[in-house]
PDB file of C-alpha atoms in Angstrom:
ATOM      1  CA  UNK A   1       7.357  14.058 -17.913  1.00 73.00           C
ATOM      2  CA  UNK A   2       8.759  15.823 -14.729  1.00 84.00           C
ATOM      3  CA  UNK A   3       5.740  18.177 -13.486  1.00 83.00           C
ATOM      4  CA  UNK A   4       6.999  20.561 -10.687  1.00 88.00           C
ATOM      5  CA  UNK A   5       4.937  22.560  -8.506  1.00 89.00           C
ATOM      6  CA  UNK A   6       5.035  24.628  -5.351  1.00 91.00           C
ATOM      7  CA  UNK A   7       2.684  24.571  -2.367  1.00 92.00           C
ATOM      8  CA  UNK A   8       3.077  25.718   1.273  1.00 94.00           C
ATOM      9  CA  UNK A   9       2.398  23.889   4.268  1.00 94.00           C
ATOM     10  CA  UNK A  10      -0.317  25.107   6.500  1.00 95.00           C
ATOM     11  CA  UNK A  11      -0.046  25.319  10.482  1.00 93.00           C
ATOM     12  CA  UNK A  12      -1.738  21.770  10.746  1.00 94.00           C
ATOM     13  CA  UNK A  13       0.708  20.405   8.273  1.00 93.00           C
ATOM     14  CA  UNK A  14      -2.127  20.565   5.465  1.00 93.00           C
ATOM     15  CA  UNK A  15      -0.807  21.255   2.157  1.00 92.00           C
ATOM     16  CA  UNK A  16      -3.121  21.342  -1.052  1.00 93.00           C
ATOM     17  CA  UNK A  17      -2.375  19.549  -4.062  1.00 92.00           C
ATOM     18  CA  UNK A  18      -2.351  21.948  -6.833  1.00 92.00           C
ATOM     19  CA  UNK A  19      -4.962  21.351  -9.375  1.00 93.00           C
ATOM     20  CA  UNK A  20      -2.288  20.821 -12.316  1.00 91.00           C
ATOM     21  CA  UNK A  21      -1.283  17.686 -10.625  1.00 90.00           C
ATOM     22  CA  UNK A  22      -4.565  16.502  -9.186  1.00 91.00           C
ATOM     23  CA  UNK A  23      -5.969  16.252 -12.822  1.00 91.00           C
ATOM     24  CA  UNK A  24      -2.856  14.524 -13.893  1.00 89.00           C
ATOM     25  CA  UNK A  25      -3.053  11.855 -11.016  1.00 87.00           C
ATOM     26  CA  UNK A  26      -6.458  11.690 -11.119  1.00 89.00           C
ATOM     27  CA  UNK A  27      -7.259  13.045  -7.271  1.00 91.00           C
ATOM     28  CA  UNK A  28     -10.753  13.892  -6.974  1.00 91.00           C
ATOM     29  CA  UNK A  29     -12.644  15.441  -3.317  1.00 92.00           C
ATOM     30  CA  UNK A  30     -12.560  11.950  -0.796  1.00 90.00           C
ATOM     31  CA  UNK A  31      -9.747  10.023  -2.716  1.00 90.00           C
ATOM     32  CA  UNK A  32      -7.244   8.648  -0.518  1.00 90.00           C
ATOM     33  CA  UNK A  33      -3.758   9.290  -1.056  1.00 92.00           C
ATOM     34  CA  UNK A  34      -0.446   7.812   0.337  1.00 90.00           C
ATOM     35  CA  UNK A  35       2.805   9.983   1.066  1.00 91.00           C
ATOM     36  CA  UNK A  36       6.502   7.534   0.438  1.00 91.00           C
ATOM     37  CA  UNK A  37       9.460   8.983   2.328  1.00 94.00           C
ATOM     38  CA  UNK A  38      11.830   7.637  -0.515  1.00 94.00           C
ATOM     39  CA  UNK A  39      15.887   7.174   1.308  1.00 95.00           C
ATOM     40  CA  UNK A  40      16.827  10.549  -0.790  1.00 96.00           C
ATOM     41  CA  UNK A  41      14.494  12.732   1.701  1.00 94.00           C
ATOM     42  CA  UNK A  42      12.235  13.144  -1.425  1.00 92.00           C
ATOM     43  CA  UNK A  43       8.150  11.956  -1.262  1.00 90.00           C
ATOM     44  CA  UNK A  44       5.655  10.335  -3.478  1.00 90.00           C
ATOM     45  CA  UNK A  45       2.268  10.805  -3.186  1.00 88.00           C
ATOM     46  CA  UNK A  46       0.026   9.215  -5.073  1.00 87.00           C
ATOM     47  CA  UNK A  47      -3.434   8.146  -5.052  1.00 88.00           C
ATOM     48  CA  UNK A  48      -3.697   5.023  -2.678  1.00 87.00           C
ATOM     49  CA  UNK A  49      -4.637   1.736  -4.401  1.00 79.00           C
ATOM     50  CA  UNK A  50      -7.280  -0.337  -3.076  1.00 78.00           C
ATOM     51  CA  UNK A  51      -6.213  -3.201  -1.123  1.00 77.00           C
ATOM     52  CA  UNK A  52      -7.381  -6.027  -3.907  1.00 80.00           C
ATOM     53  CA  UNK A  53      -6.000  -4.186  -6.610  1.00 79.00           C
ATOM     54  CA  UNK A  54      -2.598  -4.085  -5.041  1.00 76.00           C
ATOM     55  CA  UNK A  55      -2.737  -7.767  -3.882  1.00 79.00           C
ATOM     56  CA  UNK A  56      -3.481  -8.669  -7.647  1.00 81.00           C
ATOM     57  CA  UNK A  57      -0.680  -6.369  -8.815  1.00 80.00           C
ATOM     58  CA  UNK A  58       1.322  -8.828  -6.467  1.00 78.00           C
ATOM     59  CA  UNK A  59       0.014 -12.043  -8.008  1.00 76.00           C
ATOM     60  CA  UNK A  60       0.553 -10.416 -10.848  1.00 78.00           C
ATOM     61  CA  UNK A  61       4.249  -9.837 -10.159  1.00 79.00           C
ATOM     62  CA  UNK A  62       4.890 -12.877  -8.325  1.00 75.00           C
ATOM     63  CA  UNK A  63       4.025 -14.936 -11.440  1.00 74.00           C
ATOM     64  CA  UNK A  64       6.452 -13.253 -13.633  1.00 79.00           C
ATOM     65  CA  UNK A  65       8.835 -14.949 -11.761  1.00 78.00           C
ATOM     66  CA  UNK A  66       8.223 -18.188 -11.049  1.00 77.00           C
ATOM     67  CA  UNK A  67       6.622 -18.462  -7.781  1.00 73.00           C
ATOM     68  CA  UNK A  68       3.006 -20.452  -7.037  1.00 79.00           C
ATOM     69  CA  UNK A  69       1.128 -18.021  -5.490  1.00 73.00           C
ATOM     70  CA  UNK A  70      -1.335 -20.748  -4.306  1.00 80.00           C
ATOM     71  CA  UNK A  71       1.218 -22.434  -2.541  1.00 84.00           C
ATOM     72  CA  UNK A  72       2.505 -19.387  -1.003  1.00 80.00           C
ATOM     73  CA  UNK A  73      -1.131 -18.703  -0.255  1.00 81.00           C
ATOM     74  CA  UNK A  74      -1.313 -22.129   1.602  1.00 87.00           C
ATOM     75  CA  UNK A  75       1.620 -21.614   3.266  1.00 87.00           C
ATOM     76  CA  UNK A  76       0.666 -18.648   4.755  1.00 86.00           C
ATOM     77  CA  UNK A  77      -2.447 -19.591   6.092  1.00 88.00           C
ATOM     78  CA  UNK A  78      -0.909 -22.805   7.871  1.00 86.00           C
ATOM     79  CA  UNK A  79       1.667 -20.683   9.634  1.00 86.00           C
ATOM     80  CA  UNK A  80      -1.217 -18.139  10.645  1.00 85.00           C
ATOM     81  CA  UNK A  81      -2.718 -20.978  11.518  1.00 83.00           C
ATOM     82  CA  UNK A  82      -0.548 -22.394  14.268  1.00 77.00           C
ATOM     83  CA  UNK A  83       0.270 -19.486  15.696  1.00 70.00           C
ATOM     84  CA  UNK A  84      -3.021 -18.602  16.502  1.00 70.00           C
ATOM     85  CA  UNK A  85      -3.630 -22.803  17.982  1.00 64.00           C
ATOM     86  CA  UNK A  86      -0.254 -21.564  19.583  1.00 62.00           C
ATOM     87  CA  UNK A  87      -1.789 -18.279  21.389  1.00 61.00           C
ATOM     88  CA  UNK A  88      -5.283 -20.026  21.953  1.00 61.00           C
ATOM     89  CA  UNK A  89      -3.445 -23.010  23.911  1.00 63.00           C
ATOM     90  CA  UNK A  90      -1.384 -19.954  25.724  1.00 64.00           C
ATOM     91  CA  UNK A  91      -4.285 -18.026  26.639  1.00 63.00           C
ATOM     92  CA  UNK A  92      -5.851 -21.865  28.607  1.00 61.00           C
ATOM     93  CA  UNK A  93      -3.085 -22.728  30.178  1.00 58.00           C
ATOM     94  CA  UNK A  94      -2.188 -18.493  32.061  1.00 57.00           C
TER      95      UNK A  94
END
């Protein structure tokens, strides 16, 4: 369901979120939100997901498709890894 409502812009670039869609979303006084510039010039906002719940909404994702998320995991952490011995050893030798 397609819920439509105006607001203006304020001279700080504050708008308010009208009540209608606050309660639908959610949006209570100190919840974050996040604004996505989709490619059609339209935005999103929504109410911004803690970090941990989006990284298991990744896991989550990633295992739908085949993909070890532990060995991405370990991956990861290797190549972090040497490129930090990489910038330490840098750093020594300026």
């Amino acid at each position: 369901m397609t819920v439509s409502v105006d607001a203006t812009v304020r001279s700080k670039g504050e708008v308010t979120i009208p009540k209608q869609i606050r309660e639908k979303l959610g949006i209570e006084e100190g919840t974050e939100v996040e604004f996505i510039l989709e490619d059609d010039r339209s935005v999103k906002v929504r109410p911004k997901m803690p970090a941990m719940e989006r990284l298991r909404d990744v896991k989550g994702s990633l295992s739908k498709h085949d993909v070890d998320v532990e060995e991405v995991r370990r991956k990861s952490k290797s190549e972090w890894s040497s490129h930090y011995d990489e910038d330490a050893a840098s750093a020594t030798h300026s």
